[in-house]
mmCIF file with all atom_site columns, C-alpha atoms in Angstrom:
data_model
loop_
_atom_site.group_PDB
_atom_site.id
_atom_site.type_symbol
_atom_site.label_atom_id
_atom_site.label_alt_id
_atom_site.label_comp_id
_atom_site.label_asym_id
_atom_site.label_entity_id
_atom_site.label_seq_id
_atom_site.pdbx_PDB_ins_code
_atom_site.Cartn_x
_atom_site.Cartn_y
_atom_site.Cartn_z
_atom_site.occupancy
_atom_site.B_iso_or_equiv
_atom_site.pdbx_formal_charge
_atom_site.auth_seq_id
_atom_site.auth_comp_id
_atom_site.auth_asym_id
_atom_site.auth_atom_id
_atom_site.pdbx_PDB_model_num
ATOM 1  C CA . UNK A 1 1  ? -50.629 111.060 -14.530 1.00 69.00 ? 1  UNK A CA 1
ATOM 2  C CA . UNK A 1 2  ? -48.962 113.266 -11.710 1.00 79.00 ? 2  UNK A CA 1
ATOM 3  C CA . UNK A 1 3  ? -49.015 116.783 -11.865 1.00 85.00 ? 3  UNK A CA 1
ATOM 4  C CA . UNK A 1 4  ? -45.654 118.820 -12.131 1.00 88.00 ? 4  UNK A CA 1
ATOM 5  C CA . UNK A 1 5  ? -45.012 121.283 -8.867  1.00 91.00 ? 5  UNK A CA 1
ATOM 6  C CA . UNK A 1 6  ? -43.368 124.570 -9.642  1.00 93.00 ? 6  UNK A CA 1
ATOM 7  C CA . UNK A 1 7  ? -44.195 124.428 -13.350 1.00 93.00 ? 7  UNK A CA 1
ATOM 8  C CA . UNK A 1 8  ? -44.854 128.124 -15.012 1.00 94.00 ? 8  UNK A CA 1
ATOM 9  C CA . UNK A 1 9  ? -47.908 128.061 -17.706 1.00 92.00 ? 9  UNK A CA 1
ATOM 10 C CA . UNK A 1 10 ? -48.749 130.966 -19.828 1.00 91.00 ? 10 UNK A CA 1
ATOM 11 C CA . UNK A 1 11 ? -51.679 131.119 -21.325 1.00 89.00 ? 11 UNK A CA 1
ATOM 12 C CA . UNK A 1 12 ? -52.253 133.502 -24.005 1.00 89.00 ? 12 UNK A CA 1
ATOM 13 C CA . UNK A 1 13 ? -55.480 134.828 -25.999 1.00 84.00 ? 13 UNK A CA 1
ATOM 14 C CA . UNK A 1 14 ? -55.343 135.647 -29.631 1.00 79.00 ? 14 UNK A CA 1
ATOM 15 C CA . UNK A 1 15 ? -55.429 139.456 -29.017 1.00 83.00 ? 15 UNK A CA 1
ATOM 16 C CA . UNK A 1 16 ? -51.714 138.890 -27.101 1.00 86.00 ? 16 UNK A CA 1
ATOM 17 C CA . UNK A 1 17 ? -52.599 139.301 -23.028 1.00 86.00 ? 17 UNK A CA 1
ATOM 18 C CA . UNK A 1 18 ? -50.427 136.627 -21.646 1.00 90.00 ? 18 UNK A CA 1
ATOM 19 C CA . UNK A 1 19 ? -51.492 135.480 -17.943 1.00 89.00 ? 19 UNK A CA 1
ATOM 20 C CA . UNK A 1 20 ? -48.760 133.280 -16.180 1.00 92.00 ? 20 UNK A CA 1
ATOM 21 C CA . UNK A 1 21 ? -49.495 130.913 -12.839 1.00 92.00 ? 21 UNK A CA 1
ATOM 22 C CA . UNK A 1 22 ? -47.155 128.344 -11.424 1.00 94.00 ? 22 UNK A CA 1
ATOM 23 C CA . UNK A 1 23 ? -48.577 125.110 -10.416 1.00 92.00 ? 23 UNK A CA 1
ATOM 24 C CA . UNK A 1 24 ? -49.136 124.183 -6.774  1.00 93.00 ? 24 UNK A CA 1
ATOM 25 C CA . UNK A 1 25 ? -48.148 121.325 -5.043  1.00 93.00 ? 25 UNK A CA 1
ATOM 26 C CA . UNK A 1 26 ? -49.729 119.025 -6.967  1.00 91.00 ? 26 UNK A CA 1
ATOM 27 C CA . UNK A 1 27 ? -49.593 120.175 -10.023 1.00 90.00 ? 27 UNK A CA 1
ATOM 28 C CA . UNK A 1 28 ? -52.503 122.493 -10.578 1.00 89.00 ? 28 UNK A CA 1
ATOM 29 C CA . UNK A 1 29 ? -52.733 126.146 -11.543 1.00 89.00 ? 29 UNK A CA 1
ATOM 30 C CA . UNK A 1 30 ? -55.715 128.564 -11.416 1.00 86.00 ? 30 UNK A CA 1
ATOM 31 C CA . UNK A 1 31 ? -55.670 131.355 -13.869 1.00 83.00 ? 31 UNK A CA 1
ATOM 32 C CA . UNK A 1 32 ? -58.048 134.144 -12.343 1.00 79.00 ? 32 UNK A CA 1
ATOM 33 C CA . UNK A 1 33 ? -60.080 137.102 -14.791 1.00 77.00 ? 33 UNK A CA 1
ATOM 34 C CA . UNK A 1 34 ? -59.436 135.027 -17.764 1.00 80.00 ? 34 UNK A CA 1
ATOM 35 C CA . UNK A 1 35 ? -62.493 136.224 -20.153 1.00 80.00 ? 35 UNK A CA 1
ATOM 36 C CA . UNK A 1 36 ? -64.336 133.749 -22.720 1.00 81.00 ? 36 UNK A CA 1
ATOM 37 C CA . UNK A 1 37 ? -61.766 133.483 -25.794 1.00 84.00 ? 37 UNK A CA 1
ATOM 38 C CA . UNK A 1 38 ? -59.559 130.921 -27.747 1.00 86.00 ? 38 UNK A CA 1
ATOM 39 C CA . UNK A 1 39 ? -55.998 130.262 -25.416 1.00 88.00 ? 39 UNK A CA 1
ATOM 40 C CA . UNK A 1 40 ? -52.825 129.221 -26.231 1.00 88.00 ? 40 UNK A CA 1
ATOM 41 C CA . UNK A 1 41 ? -51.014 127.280 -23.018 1.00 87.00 ? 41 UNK A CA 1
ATOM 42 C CA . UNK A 1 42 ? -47.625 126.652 -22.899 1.00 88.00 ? 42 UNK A CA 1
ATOM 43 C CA . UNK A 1 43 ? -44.786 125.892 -20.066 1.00 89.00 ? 43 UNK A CA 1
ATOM 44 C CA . UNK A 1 44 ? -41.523 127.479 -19.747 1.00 91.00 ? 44 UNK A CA 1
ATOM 45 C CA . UNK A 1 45 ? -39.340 124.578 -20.412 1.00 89.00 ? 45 UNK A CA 1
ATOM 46 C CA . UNK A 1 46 ? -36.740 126.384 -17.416 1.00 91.00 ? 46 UNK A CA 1
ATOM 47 C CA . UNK A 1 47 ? -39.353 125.461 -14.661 1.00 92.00 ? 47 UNK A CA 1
ATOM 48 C CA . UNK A 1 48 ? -39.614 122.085 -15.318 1.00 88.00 ? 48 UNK A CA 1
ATOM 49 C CA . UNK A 1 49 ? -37.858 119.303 -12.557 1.00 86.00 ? 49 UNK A CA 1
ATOM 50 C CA . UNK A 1 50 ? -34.739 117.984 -14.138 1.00 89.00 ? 50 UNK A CA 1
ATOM 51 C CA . UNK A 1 51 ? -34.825 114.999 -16.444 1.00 88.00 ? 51 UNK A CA 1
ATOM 52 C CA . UNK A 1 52 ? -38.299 116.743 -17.813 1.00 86.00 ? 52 UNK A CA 1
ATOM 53 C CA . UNK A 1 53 ? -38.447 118.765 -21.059 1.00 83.00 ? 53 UNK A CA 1
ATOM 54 C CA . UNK A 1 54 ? -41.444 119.617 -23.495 1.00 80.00 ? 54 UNK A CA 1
ATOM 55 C CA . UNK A 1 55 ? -41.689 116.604 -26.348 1.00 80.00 ? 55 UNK A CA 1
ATOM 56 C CA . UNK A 1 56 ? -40.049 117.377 -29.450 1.00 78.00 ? 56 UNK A CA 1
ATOM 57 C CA . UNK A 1 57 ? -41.611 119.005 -32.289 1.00 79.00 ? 57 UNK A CA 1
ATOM 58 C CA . UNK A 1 58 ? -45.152 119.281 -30.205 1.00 79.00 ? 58 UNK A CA 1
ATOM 59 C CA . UNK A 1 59 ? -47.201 122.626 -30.299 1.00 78.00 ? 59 UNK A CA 1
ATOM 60 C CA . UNK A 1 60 ? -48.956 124.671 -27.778 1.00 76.00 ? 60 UNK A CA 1
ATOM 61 C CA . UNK A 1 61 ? -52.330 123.759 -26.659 1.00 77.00 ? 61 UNK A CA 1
ATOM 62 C CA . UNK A 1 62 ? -55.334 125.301 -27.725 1.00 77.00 ? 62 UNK A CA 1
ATOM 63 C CA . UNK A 1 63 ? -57.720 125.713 -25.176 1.00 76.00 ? 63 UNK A CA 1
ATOM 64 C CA . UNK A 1 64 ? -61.561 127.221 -25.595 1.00 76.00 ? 64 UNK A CA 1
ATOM 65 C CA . UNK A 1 65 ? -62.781 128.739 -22.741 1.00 72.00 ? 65 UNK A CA 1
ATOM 66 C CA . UNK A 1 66 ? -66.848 129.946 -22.622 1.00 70.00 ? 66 UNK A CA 1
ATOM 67 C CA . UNK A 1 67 ? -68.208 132.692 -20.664 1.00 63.00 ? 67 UNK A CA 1
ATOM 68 C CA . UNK A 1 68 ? -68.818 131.608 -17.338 1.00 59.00 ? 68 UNK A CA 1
ATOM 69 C CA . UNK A 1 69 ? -67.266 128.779 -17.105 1.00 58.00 ? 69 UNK A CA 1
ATOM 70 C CA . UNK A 1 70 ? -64.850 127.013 -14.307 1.00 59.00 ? 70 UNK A CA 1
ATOM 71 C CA . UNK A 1 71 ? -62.861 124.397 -15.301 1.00 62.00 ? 71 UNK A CA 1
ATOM 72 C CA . UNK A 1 72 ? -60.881 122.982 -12.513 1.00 57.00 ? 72 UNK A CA 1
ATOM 73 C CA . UNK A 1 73 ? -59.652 119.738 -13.910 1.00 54.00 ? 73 UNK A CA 1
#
């Protein structure tokens, strides 16, 4: 699946910090400093290309993310 350009993504721990990136051209986004902890992602439904929009009735994704890890998939 193609990755969305120009998308915003917050990601958000449990203790409320909220970190925001935009993806690149293809799709990707790197969040920098973000500390081992349980995430919530979610995109702002305004950034998305027209004709897109978040599916109905679906939640944000949890995301686990160790100490010292890189995930850059």
């Amino acid at each position: 699946e193609q990755g969305l350009p120009s998308a915003i993504l917050r990601v958000q721990q449990a203790a409320g910090t909220v970190i925001t990136a935009t993806t690149n051209a293809t799709g990707n986004a790197i969040f920098a400093n973000v500390h081992a902890g349980t995430y919530t992602i979610t995109v702002e439904p305004s950034s998305l290309p027209v004709g897109f929009a978040p599916t109905p009735g679906s939640k944000p994704a949890a995301y686990q993310m160790a100490w010292g890890k890189s995930d850059l998939t």
